[in-house]
Amino acid sequence: NKELLAFSQDTTVGAPAKPYGTATTTPPEYYAGQSSKGTHVFILNTSASSSSKTITFASVPGLASASTYKIHDMWTGSDVTVSGTSWSTTLDAHDTGAWLITPS
């Protein structure tokens, strides 16, 4: 995936995503990292069944405060614009989500 490689190989920031929030699983499910394009959030569903996951914007390290955010799915290339303090998605069992989130 070109977008995941671009995050991994970003020469401006060059740091890996790190766990954030209160981890209740091993490995942690929520990760965030910066690139020259913005803030990336990765979620792992460690459960054996599909599960709803919520990104609370104020909890994401490095994400600037805004009233609306553009959420770009790094797997599908689709974009959504969200107003509010959080956004939820459902991940299949043992699936991973990857998003670029920027204030819009």
PDB file of N, CA and C in Angstrom:
ATOM      1  N   ASN A   1       0.843  -1.176   0.000  1.00  0.00           N
ATOM      2  CA  ASN A   1       0.000   0.000   0.000  1.00  0.00           C
ATOM      3  C   ASN A   1       0.892   1.245   0.000  1.00  0.00           C
ATOM      4  N   LYS A   2       0.744   2.074  -1.025  1.00  0.00           N
ATOM      5  CA  LYS A   2       1.612   3.250  -1.183  1.00  0.00           C
ATOM      6  C   LYS A   2       1.481   4.231  -0.017  1.00  0.00           C
ATOM      7  N   GLU A   3       0.279   4.402   0.507  1.00  0.00           N
ATOM      8  CA  GLU A   3       0.100   5.371   1.597  1.00  0.00           C
ATOM      9  C   GLU A   3       0.743   4.902   2.895  1.00  0.00           C
ATOM     10  N   LEU A   4       0.654   3.626   3.186  1.00  0.00           N
ATOM     11  CA  LEU A   4       1.301   3.106   4.397  1.00  0.00           C
ATOM     12  C   LEU A   4       2.819   3.170   4.273  1.00  0.00           C
ATOM     13  N   LEU A   5       3.329   2.886   3.092  1.00  0.00           N
ATOM     14  CA  LEU A   5       4.775   3.006   2.867  1.00  0.00           C
ATOM     15  C   LEU A   5       5.227   4.455   2.987  1.00  0.00           C
ATOM     16  N   ALA A   6       4.423   5.388   2.472  1.00  0.00           N
ATOM     17  CA  ALA A   6       4.776   6.809   2.569  1.00  0.00           C
ATOM     18  C   ALA A   6       4.849   7.246   4.028  1.00  0.00           C
ATOM     19  N   PHE A   7       3.923   6.769   4.870  1.00  0.00           N
ATOM     20  CA  PHE A   7       3.994   7.085   6.297  1.00  0.00           C
ATOM     21  C   PHE A   7       5.263   6.496   6.898  1.00  0.00           C
ATOM     22  N   SER A   8       5.520   5.243   6.601  1.00  0.00           N
ATOM     23  CA  SER A   8       6.677   4.546   7.167  1.00  0.00           C
ATOM     24  C   SER A   8       7.999   5.173   6.738  1.00  0.00           C
ATOM     25  N   GLN A   9       8.045   5.691   5.532  1.00  0.00           N
ATOM     26  CA  GLN A   9       9.293   6.213   4.980  1.00  0.00           C
ATOM     27  C   GLN A   9       9.341   7.736   4.935  1.00  0.00           C
ATOM     28  N   ASP A  10       8.471   8.392   5.676  1.00  0.00           N
ATOM     29  CA  ASP A  10       8.414   9.854   5.679  1.00  0.00           C
ATOM     30  C   ASP A  10       9.754  10.423   6.147  1.00  0.00           C
ATOM     31  N   THR A  11      10.382  11.231   5.309  1.00  0.00           N
ATOM     32  CA  THR A  11      11.695  11.774   5.659  1.00  0.00           C
ATOM     33  C   THR A  11      11.601  13.031   6.515  1.00  0.00           C
ATOM     34  N   THR A  12      10.425  13.652   6.575  1.00  0.00           N
ATOM     35  CA  THR A  12      10.252  14.854   7.383  1.00  0.00           C
ATOM     36  C   THR A  12      10.138  14.512   8.856  1.00  0.00           C
ATOM     37  N   VAL A  13       9.304  13.537   9.185  1.00  0.00           N
ATOM     38  CA  VAL A  13       9.095  13.162  10.589  1.00  0.00           C
ATOM     39  C   VAL A  13       9.885  11.905  10.918  1.00  0.00           C
ATOM     40  N   GLY A  14       9.646  10.844  10.182  1.00  0.00           N
ATOM     41  CA  GLY A  14      10.446   9.643  10.294  1.00  0.00           C
ATOM     42  C   GLY A  14      10.335   8.853  11.592  1.00  0.00           C
ATOM     43  N   ALA A  15       9.289   9.054  12.380  1.00  0.00           N
ATOM     44  CA  ALA A  15       9.123   8.309  13.624  1.00  0.00           C
ATOM     45  C   ALA A  15       7.958   7.330  13.478  1.00  0.00           C
ATOM     46  N   PRO A  16       8.050   6.178  14.127  1.00  0.00           N
ATOM     47  CA  PRO A  16       6.955   5.210  14.024  1.00  0.00           C
ATOM     48  C   PRO A  16       5.732   5.645  14.832  1.00  0.00           C
ATOM     49  N   ALA A  17       4.593   5.076  14.506  1.00  0.00           N
ATOM     50  CA  ALA A  17       3.390   5.291  15.314  1.00  0.00           C
ATOM     51  C   ALA A  17       3.594   4.629  16.669  1.00  0.00           C
ATOM     52  N   LYS A  18       3.012   5.249  17.700  1.00  0.00           N
ATOM     53  CA  LYS A  18       3.162   4.732  19.061  1.00  0.00           C
ATOM     54  C   LYS A  18       1.790   4.538  19.688  1.00  0.00           C
ATOM     55  N   PRO A  19       1.676   3.587  20.612  1.00  0.00           N
ATOM     56  CA  PRO A  19       0.394   3.386  21.288  1.00  0.00           C
ATOM     57  C   PRO A  19      -0.032   4.641  22.045  1.00  0.00           C
ATOM     58  N   TYR A  20      -1.334   4.855  22.115  1.00  0.00           N
ATOM     59  CA  TYR A  20      -1.855   5.954  22.924  1.00  0.00           C
ATOM     60  C   TYR A  20      -3.116   5.494  23.634  1.00  0.00           C
ATOM     61  N   GLY A  21      -3.516   6.270  24.620  1.00  0.00           N
ATOM     62  CA  GLY A  21      -4.719   5.938  25.375  1.00  0.00           C
ATOM     63  C   GLY A  21      -4.412   4.937  26.469  1.00  0.00           C
ATOM     64  N   THR A  22      -5.451   4.452  27.070  1.00  0.00           N
ATOM     65  CA  THR A  22      -5.320   3.472  28.138  1.00  0.00           C
ATOM     66  C   THR A  22      -5.445   2.088  27.532  1.00  0.00           C
ATOM     67  N   ALA A  23      -4.318   1.420  27.391  1.00  0.00           N
ATOM     68  CA  ALA A  23      -4.313   0.101  26.764  1.00  0.00           C
ATOM     69  C   ALA A  23      -4.917  -0.936  27.704  1.00  0.00           C
ATOM     70  N   THR A  24      -5.922  -1.651  27.200  1.00  0.00           N
ATOM     71  CA  THR A  24      -6.523  -2.741  27.973  1.00  0.00           C
ATOM     72  C   THR A  24      -6.291  -4.079  27.300  1.00  0.00           C
ATOM     73  N   THR A  25      -5.539  -4.061  26.196  1.00  0.00           N
ATOM     74  CA  THR A  25      -5.226  -5.294  25.478  1.00  0.00           C
ATOM     75  C   THR A  25      -3.724  -5.378  25.258  1.00  0.00           C
ATOM     76  N   THR A  26      -3.266  -6.570  24.963  1.00  0.00           N
ATOM     77  CA  THR A  26      -1.881  -6.776  24.571  1.00  0.00           C
ATOM     78  C   THR A  26      -1.917  -7.521  23.245  1.00  0.00           C
ATOM     79  N   PRO A  27      -1.446  -6.918  22.169  1.00  0.00           N
ATOM     80  CA  PRO A  27      -0.864  -5.584  22.081  1.00  0.00           C
ATOM     81  C   PRO A  27      -1.938  -4.503  22.194  1.00  0.00           C
ATOM     82  N   PRO A  28      -1.504  -3.244  22.415  1.00  0.00           N
ATOM     83  CA  PRO A  28      -2.470  -2.138  22.440  1.00  0.00           C
ATOM     84  C   PRO A  28      -3.202  -2.039  21.102  1.00  0.00           C
ATOM     85  N   GLU A  29      -4.416  -1.518  21.127  1.00  0.00           N
ATOM     86  CA  GLU A  29      -5.210  -1.426  19.898  1.00  0.00           C
ATOM     87  C   GLU A  29      -5.075  -0.091  19.176  1.00  0.00           C
ATOM     88  N   TYR A  30      -4.775   0.983  19.889  1.00  0.00           N
ATOM     89  CA  TYR A  30      -4.749   2.324  19.292  1.00  0.00           C
ATOM     90  C   TYR A  30      -3.317   2.854  19.183  1.00  0.00           C
ATOM     91  N   TYR A  31      -2.962   3.322  17.973  1.00  0.00           N
ATOM     92  CA  TYR A  31      -1.637   3.887  17.710  1.00  0.00           C
ATOM     93  C   TYR A  31      -1.809   5.196  16.945  1.00  0.00           C
ATOM     94  N   ALA A  32      -0.886   6.129  17.150  1.00  0.00           N
ATOM     95  CA  ALA A  32      -0.900   7.388  16.398  1.00  0.00           C
ATOM     96  C   ALA A  32       0.526   7.776  16.056  1.00  0.00           C
ATOM     97  N   GLY A  33       0.678   8.462  14.934  1.00  0.00           N
ATOM     98  CA  GLY A  33       1.981   8.949  14.510  1.00  0.00           C
ATOM     99  C   GLY A  33       1.826  10.112  13.555  1.00  0.00           C
ATOM    100  N   GLN A  34       2.887  10.890  13.447  1.00  0.00           N
ATOM    101  CA  GLN A  34       2.899  12.070  12.583  1.00  0.00           C
ATOM    102  C   GLN A  34       3.670  11.791  11.299  1.00  0.00           C
ATOM    103  N   SER A  35       3.248  12.458  10.241  1.00  0.00           N
ATOM    104  CA  SER A  35       4.020  12.490   9.002  1.00  0.00           C
ATOM    105  C   SER A  35       3.908  13.899   8.452  1.00  0.00           C
ATOM    106  N   SER A  36       4.562  14.148   7.357  1.00  0.00           N
ATOM    107  CA  SER A  36       4.476  15.468   6.742  1.00  0.00           C
ATOM    108  C   SER A  36       3.058  15.761   6.249  1.00  0.00           C
ATOM    109  N   LYS A  37       2.208  14.745   6.122  1.00  0.00           N
ATOM    110  CA  LYS A  37       0.837  14.940   5.659  1.00  0.00           C
ATOM    111  C   LYS A  37      -0.146  15.191   6.791  1.00  0.00           C
ATOM    112  N   GLY A  38       0.217  14.840   8.024  1.00  0.00           N
ATOM    113  CA  GLY A  38      -0.689  15.032   9.149  1.00  0.00           C
ATOM    114  C   GLY A  38      -0.573  13.944  10.190  1.00  0.00           C
ATOM    115  N   THR A  39      -1.675  13.680  10.873  1.00  0.00           N
ATOM    116  CA  THR A  39      -1.708  12.698  11.953  1.00  0.00           C
ATOM    117  C   THR A  39      -2.353  11.417  11.455  1.00  0.00           C
ATOM    118  N   HIS A  40      -1.680  10.316  11.700  1.00  0.00           N
ATOM    119  CA  HIS A  40      -2.165   9.006  11.288  1.00  0.00           C
ATOM    120  C   HIS A  40      -2.609   8.234  12.522  1.00  0.00           C
ATOM    121  N   VAL A  41      -3.753   7.556  12.407  1.00  0.00           N
ATOM    122  CA  VAL A  41      -4.254   6.718  13.488  1.00  0.00           C
ATOM    123  C   VAL A  41      -4.431   5.304  12.938  1.00  0.00           C
ATOM    124  N   PHE A  42      -3.954   4.355  13.710  1.00  0.00           N
ATOM    125  CA  PHE A  42      -4.056   2.944  13.352  1.00  0.00           C
ATOM    126  C   PHE A  42      -4.766   2.226  14.496  1.00  0.00           C
ATOM    127  N   ILE A  43      -5.724   1.384  14.155  1.00  0.00           N
ATOM    128  CA  ILE A  43      -6.439   0.620  15.176  1.00  0.00           C
ATOM    129  C   ILE A  43      -6.363  -0.860  14.815  1.00  0.00           C
ATOM    130  N   LEU A  44      -6.000  -1.663  15.799  1.00  0.00           N
ATOM    131  CA  LEU A  44      -5.991  -3.115  15.653  1.00  0.00           C
ATOM    132  C   LEU A  44      -7.186  -3.669  16.412  1.00  0.00           C
ATOM    133  N   ASN A  45      -7.946  -4.528  15.785  1.00  0.00           N
ATOM    134  CA  ASN A  45      -8.995  -5.233  16.511  1.00  0.00           C
ATOM    135  C   ASN A  45      -8.402  -6.570  16.949  1.00  0.00           C
ATOM    136  N   THR A  46      -8.073  -6.686  18.209  1.00  0.00           N
ATOM    137  CA  THR A  46      -7.458  -7.911  18.730  1.00  0.00           C
ATOM    138  C   THR A  46      -8.494  -8.971  19.079  1.00  0.00           C
ATOM    139  N   SER A  47      -9.774  -8.650  18.890  1.00  0.00           N
ATOM    140  CA  SER A  47     -10.866  -9.552  19.236  1.00  0.00           C
ATOM    141  C   SER A  47     -11.100 -10.595  18.144  1.00  0.00           C
ATOM    142  N   ALA A  48     -11.683 -11.715  18.526  1.00  0.00           N
ATOM    143  CA  ALA A  48     -12.031 -12.776  17.584  1.00  0.00           C
ATOM    144  C   ALA A  48     -13.373 -12.511  16.903  1.00  0.00           C
ATOM    145  N   SER A  49     -13.968 -11.355  17.144  1.00  0.00           N
ATOM    146  CA  SER A  49     -15.217 -10.979  16.488  1.00  0.00           C
ATOM    147  C   SER A  49     -15.144  -9.515  16.068  1.00  0.00           C
ATOM    148  N   SER A  50     -16.041  -9.099  15.169  1.00  0.00           N
ATOM    149  CA  SER A  50     -16.035  -7.698  14.746  1.00  0.00           C
ATOM    150  C   SER A  50     -16.335  -6.810  15.948  1.00  0.00           C
ATOM    151  N   SER A  51     -15.812  -5.591  15.892  1.00  0.00           N
ATOM    152  CA  SER A  51     -15.928  -4.710  17.052  1.00  0.00           C
ATOM    153  C   SER A  51     -15.968  -3.256  16.611  1.00  0.00           C
ATOM    154  N   SER A  52     -16.804  -2.465  17.290  1.00  0.00           N
ATOM    155  CA  SER A  52     -16.857  -1.029  17.048  1.00  0.00           C
ATOM    156  C   SER A  52     -15.697  -0.359  17.771  1.00  0.00           C
ATOM    157  N   LYS A  53     -14.997   0.514  17.080  1.00  0.00           N
ATOM    158  CA  LYS A  53     -13.858   1.246  17.650  1.00  0.00           C
ATOM    159  C   LYS A  53     -14.106   2.739  17.475  1.00  0.00           C
ATOM    160  N   THR A  54     -13.749   3.520  18.478  1.00  0.00           N
ATOM    161  CA  THR A  54     -13.982   4.961  18.445  1.00  0.00           C
ATOM    162  C   THR A  54     -12.674   5.712  18.587  1.00  0.00           C
ATOM    163  N   ILE A  55     -12.476   6.679  17.705  1.00  0.00           N
ATOM    164  CA  ILE A  55     -11.350   7.611  17.808  1.00  0.00           C
ATOM    165  C   ILE A  55     -11.891   8.879  18.444  1.00  0.00           C
ATOM    166  N   THR A  56     -11.400   9.193  19.632  1.00  0.00           N
ATOM    167  CA  THR A  56     -11.749  10.448  20.305  1.00  0.00           C
ATOM    168  C   THR A  56     -10.651  11.439  19.952  1.00  0.00           C
ATOM    169  N   PHE A  57     -11.003  12.450  19.174  1.00  0.00           N
ATOM    170  CA  PHE A  57      -9.996  13.346  18.593  1.00  0.00           C
ATOM    171  C   PHE A  57      -9.083  13.987  19.628  1.00  0.00           C
ATOM    172  N   ALA A  58      -9.608  14.430  20.762  1.00  0.00           N
ATOM    173  CA  ALA A  58      -8.790  15.094  21.785  1.00  0.00           C
ATOM    174  C   ALA A  58      -7.766  14.147  22.412  1.00  0.00           C
ATOM    175  N   SER A  59      -7.956  12.847  22.266  1.00  0.00           N
ATOM    176  CA  SER A  59      -7.035  11.864  22.851  1.00  0.00           C
ATOM    177  C   SER A  59      -5.889  11.486  21.921  1.00  0.00           C
ATOM    178  N   VAL A  60      -5.973  11.899  20.654  1.00  0.00           N
ATOM    179  CA  VAL A  60      -4.958  11.517  19.674  1.00  0.00           C
ATOM    180  C   VAL A  60      -3.761  12.454  19.782  1.00  0.00           C
ATOM    181  N   PRO A  61      -2.584  11.926  20.157  1.00  0.00           N
ATOM    182  CA  PRO A  61      -1.397  12.779  20.272  1.00  0.00           C
ATOM    183  C   PRO A  61      -1.069  13.470  18.950  1.00  0.00           C
ATOM    184  N   GLY A  62      -0.836  14.776  19.021  1.00  0.00           N
ATOM    185  CA  GLY A  62      -0.425  15.540  17.860  1.00  0.00           C
ATOM    186  C   GLY A  62      -1.540  16.040  16.967  1.00  0.00           C
ATOM    187  N   LEU A  63      -2.777  15.617  17.214  1.00  0.00           N
ATOM    188  CA  LEU A  63      -3.886  16.058  16.370  1.00  0.00           C
ATOM    189  C   LEU A  63      -4.379  17.419  16.848  1.00  0.00           C
ATOM    190  N   ALA A  64      -4.342  18.389  15.941  1.00  0.00           N
ATOM    191  CA  ALA A  64      -4.778  19.743  16.281  1.00  0.00           C
ATOM    192  C   ALA A  64      -6.279  19.765  16.540  1.00  0.00           C
ATOM    193  N   SER A  65      -6.688  20.611  17.454  1.00  0.00           N
ATOM    194  CA  SER A  65      -8.107  20.768  17.779  1.00  0.00           C
ATOM    195  C   SER A  65      -8.832  21.460  16.634  1.00  0.00           C
ATOM    196  N   ALA A  66     -10.024  20.943  16.307  1.00  0.00           N
ATOM    197  CA  ALA A  66     -10.826  21.542  15.231  1.00  0.00           C
ATOM    198  C   ALA A  66     -12.288  21.179  15.447  1.00  0.00           C
ATOM    199  N   SER A  67     -13.170  21.869  14.725  1.00  0.00           N
ATOM    200  CA  SER A  67     -14.596  21.536  14.829  1.00  0.00           C
ATOM    201  C   SER A  67     -14.979  20.464  13.813  1.00  0.00           C
ATOM    202  N   THR A  68     -14.202  20.341  12.738  1.00  0.00           N
ATOM    203  CA  THR A  68     -14.420  19.276  11.767  1.00  0.00           C
ATOM    204  C   THR A  68     -13.078  18.674  11.360  1.00  0.00           C
ATOM    205  N   TYR A  69     -13.127  17.401  11.011  1.00  0.00           N
ATOM    206  CA  TYR A  69     -11.924  16.681  10.594  1.00  0.00           C
ATOM    207  C   TYR A  69     -12.186  15.935   9.294  1.00  0.00           C
ATOM    208  N   LYS A  70     -11.169  15.870   8.458  1.00  0.00           N
ATOM    209  CA  LYS A  70     -11.206  15.012   7.278  1.00  0.00           C
ATOM    210  C   LYS A  70     -10.523  13.707   7.680  1.00  0.00           C
ATOM    211  N   ILE A  71     -11.231  12.606   7.490  1.00  0.00           N
ATOM    212  CA  ILE A  71     -10.689  11.291   7.812  1.00  0.00           C
ATOM    213  C   ILE A  71     -10.499  10.538   6.502  1.00  0.00           C
ATOM    214  N   HIS A  72      -9.256  10.264   6.188  1.00  0.00           N
ATOM    215  CA  HIS A  72      -8.899   9.585   4.940  1.00  0.00           C
ATOM    216  C   HIS A  72      -8.525   8.144   5.255  1.00  0.00           C
ATOM    217  N   ASP A  73      -9.264   7.193   4.680  1.00  0.00           N
ATOM    218  CA  ASP A  73      -8.980   5.774   4.883  1.00  0.00           C
ATOM    219  C   ASP A  73      -7.783   5.386   4.017  1.00  0.00           C
ATOM    220  N   MET A  74      -6.697   5.001   4.649  1.00  0.00           N
ATOM    221  CA  MET A  74      -5.471   4.684   3.921  1.00  0.00           C
ATOM    222  C   MET A  74      -5.555   3.348   3.180  1.00  0.00           C
ATOM    223  N   TRP A  75      -6.524   2.504   3.492  1.00  0.00           N
ATOM    224  CA  TRP A  75      -6.712   1.238   2.778  1.00  0.00           C
ATOM    225  C   TRP A  75      -7.552   1.433   1.521  1.00  0.00           C
ATOM    226  N   THR A  76      -8.665   2.176   1.650  1.00  0.00           N
ATOM    227  CA  THR A  76      -9.610   2.291   0.533  1.00  0.00           C
ATOM    228  C   THR A  76      -9.453   3.567  -0.282  1.00  0.00           C
ATOM    229  N   GLY A  77      -8.817   4.594   0.310  1.00  0.00           N
ATOM    230  CA  GLY A  77      -8.678   5.879  -0.362  1.00  0.00           C
ATOM    231  C   GLY A  77      -9.895   6.771  -0.204  1.00  0.00           C
ATOM    232  N   SER A  78     -10.907   6.323   0.530  1.00  0.00           N
ATOM    233  CA  SER A  78     -12.116   7.136   0.693  1.00  0.00           C
ATOM    234  C   SER A  78     -11.945   8.165   1.805  1.00  0.00           C
ATOM    235  N   ASP A  79     -12.692   9.254   1.697  1.00  0.00           N
ATOM    236  CA  ASP A  79     -12.646  10.345   2.662  1.00  0.00           C
ATOM    237  C   ASP A  79     -14.026  10.592   3.249  1.00  0.00           C
ATOM    238  N   VAL A  80     -14.061  10.970   4.523  1.00  0.00           N
ATOM    239  CA  VAL A  80     -15.280  11.467   5.151  1.00  0.00           C
ATOM    240  C   VAL A  80     -14.905  12.712   5.945  1.00  0.00           C
ATOM    241  N   THR A  81     -15.847  13.623   6.067  1.00  0.00           N
ATOM    242  CA  THR A  81     -15.657  14.794   6.916  1.00  0.00           C
ATOM    243  C   THR A  81     -16.584  14.624   8.111  1.00  0.00           C
ATOM    244  N   VAL A  82     -16.014  14.808   9.309  1.00  0.00           N
ATOM    245  CA  VAL A  82     -16.741  14.547  10.543  1.00  0.00           C
ATOM    246  C   VAL A  82     -16.729  15.786  11.415  1.00  0.00           C
ATOM    247  N   SER A  83     -17.890  16.138  11.951  1.00  0.00           N
ATOM    248  CA  SER A  83     -18.002  17.197  12.958  1.00  0.00           C
ATOM    249  C   SER A  83     -18.173  16.512  14.308  1.00  0.00           C
ATOM    250  N   GLY A  84     -17.643  17.128  15.338  1.00  0.00           N
ATOM    251  CA  GLY A  84     -17.823  16.568  16.671  1.00  0.00           C
ATOM    252  C   GLY A  84     -16.516  16.191  17.321  1.00  0.00           C
ATOM    253  N   THR A  85     -16.619  15.391  18.356  1.00  0.00           N
ATOM    254  CA  THR A  85     -15.449  15.072  19.171  1.00  0.00           C
ATOM    255  C   THR A  85     -14.894  13.680  18.941  1.00  0.00           C
ATOM    256  N   SER A  86     -15.630  12.856  18.157  1.00  0.00           N
ATOM    257  CA  SER A  86     -15.156  11.488  17.936  1.00  0.00           C
ATOM    258  C   SER A  86     -15.741  10.924  16.648  1.00  0.00           C
ATOM    259  N   TRP A  87     -15.223   9.778  16.251  1.00  0.00           N
ATOM    260  CA  TRP A  87     -15.686   9.065  15.061  1.00  0.00           C
ATOM    261  C   TRP A  87     -15.567   7.574  15.334  1.00  0.00           C
ATOM    262  N   SER A  88     -16.556   6.808  14.922  1.00  0.00           N
ATOM    263  CA  SER A  88     -16.546   5.365  15.161  1.00  0.00           C
ATOM    264  C   SER A  88     -16.573   4.587  13.858  1.00  0.00           C
ATOM    265  N   THR A  89     -15.988   3.398  13.906  1.00  0.00           N
ATOM    266  CA  THR A  89     -15.980   2.486  12.769  1.00  0.00           C
ATOM    267  C   THR A  89     -16.041   1.068  13.310  1.00  0.00           C
ATOM    268  N   THR A  90     -16.393   0.137  12.461  1.00  0.00           N
ATOM    269  CA  THR A  90     -16.407  -1.268  12.851  1.00  0.00           C
ATOM    270  C   THR A  90     -15.300  -1.992  12.109  1.00  0.00           C
ATOM    271  N   LEU A  91     -14.496  -2.724  12.853  1.00  0.00           N
ATOM    272  CA  LEU A  91     -13.422  -3.524  12.268  1.00  0.00           C
ATOM    273  C   LEU A  91     -13.767  -4.995  12.419  1.00  0.00           C
ATOM    274  N   ASP A  92     -13.505  -5.766  11.379  1.00  0.00           N
ATOM    275  CA  ASP A  92     -13.702  -7.210  11.448  1.00  0.00           C
ATOM    276  C   ASP A  92     -12.716  -7.820  12.441  1.00  0.00           C
ATOM    277  N   ALA A  93     -12.947  -9.061  12.804  1.00  0.00           N
ATOM    278  CA  ALA A  93     -12.064  -9.776  13.730  1.00  0.00           C
ATOM    279  C   ALA A  93     -10.626  -9.730  13.222  1.00  0.00           C
ATOM    280  N   HIS A  94      -9.711  -9.380  14.087  1.00  0.00           N
ATOM    281  CA  HIS A  94      -8.270  -9.344  13.803  1.00  0.00           C
ATOM    282  C   HIS A  94      -7.919  -8.455  12.611  1.00  0.00           C
ATOM    283  N   ASP A  95      -8.730  -7.421  12.371  1.00  0.00           N
ATOM    284  CA  ASP A  95      -8.504  -6.502  11.258  1.00  0.00           C
ATOM    285  C   ASP A  95      -7.761  -5.265  11.757  1.00  0.00           C
ATOM    286  N   THR A  96      -7.244  -4.505  10.831  1.00  0.00           N
ATOM    287  CA  THR A  96      -6.531  -3.267  11.147  1.00  0.00           C
ATOM    288  C   THR A  96      -7.094  -2.132  10.307  1.00  0.00           C
ATOM    289  N   GLY A  97      -7.308  -0.965  10.935  1.00  0.00           N
ATOM    290  CA  GLY A  97      -7.714   0.230  10.223  1.00  0.00           C
ATOM    291  C   GLY A  97      -6.586   1.238  10.233  1.00  0.00           C
ATOM    292  N   ALA A  98      -6.477   2.020   9.159  1.00  0.00           N
ATOM    293  CA  ALA A  98      -5.423   3.025   9.042  1.00  0.00           C
ATOM    294  C   ALA A  98      -6.015   4.287   8.423  1.00  0.00           C
ATOM    295  N   TRP A  99      -5.888   5.399   9.138  1.00  0.00           N
ATOM    296  CA  TRP A  99      -6.485   6.657   8.679  1.00  0.00           C
ATOM    297  C   TRP A  99      -5.514   7.819   8.835  1.00  0.00           C
ATOM    298  N   LEU A 100      -5.596   8.754   7.900  1.00  0.00           N
ATOM    299  CA  LEU A 100      -4.927  10.050   7.990  1.00  0.00           C
ATOM    300  C   LEU A 100      -6.005  11.028   8.405  1.00  0.00           C
ATOM    301  N   ILE A 101      -5.800  11.706   9.538  1.00  0.00           N
ATOM    302  CA  ILE A 101      -6.806  12.636  10.061  1.00  0.00           C
ATOM    303  C   ILE A 101      -6.216  14.039  10.074  1.00  0.00           C
ATOM    304  N   THR A 102      -6.940  14.960   9.450  1.00  0.00           N
ATOM    305  CA  THR A 102      -6.491  16.351   9.408  1.00  0.00           C
ATOM    306  C   THR A 102      -7.670  17.273   9.703  1.00  0.00           C
ATOM    307  N   PRO A 103      -7.416  18.392  10.387  1.00  0.00           N
ATOM    308  CA  PRO A 103      -8.489  19.385  10.574  1.00  0.00           C
ATOM    309  C   PRO A 103      -8.940  19.878   9.192  1.00  0.00           C
ATOM    310  N   SER A 104     -10.244  20.096   9.038  1.00  0.00           N
ATOM    311  CA  SER A 104     -10.706  20.576   7.723  1.00  0.00           C
ATOM    312  C   SER A 104     -11.439  21.892   7.860  1.00  0.00           C
TER     313      SER A 104
END
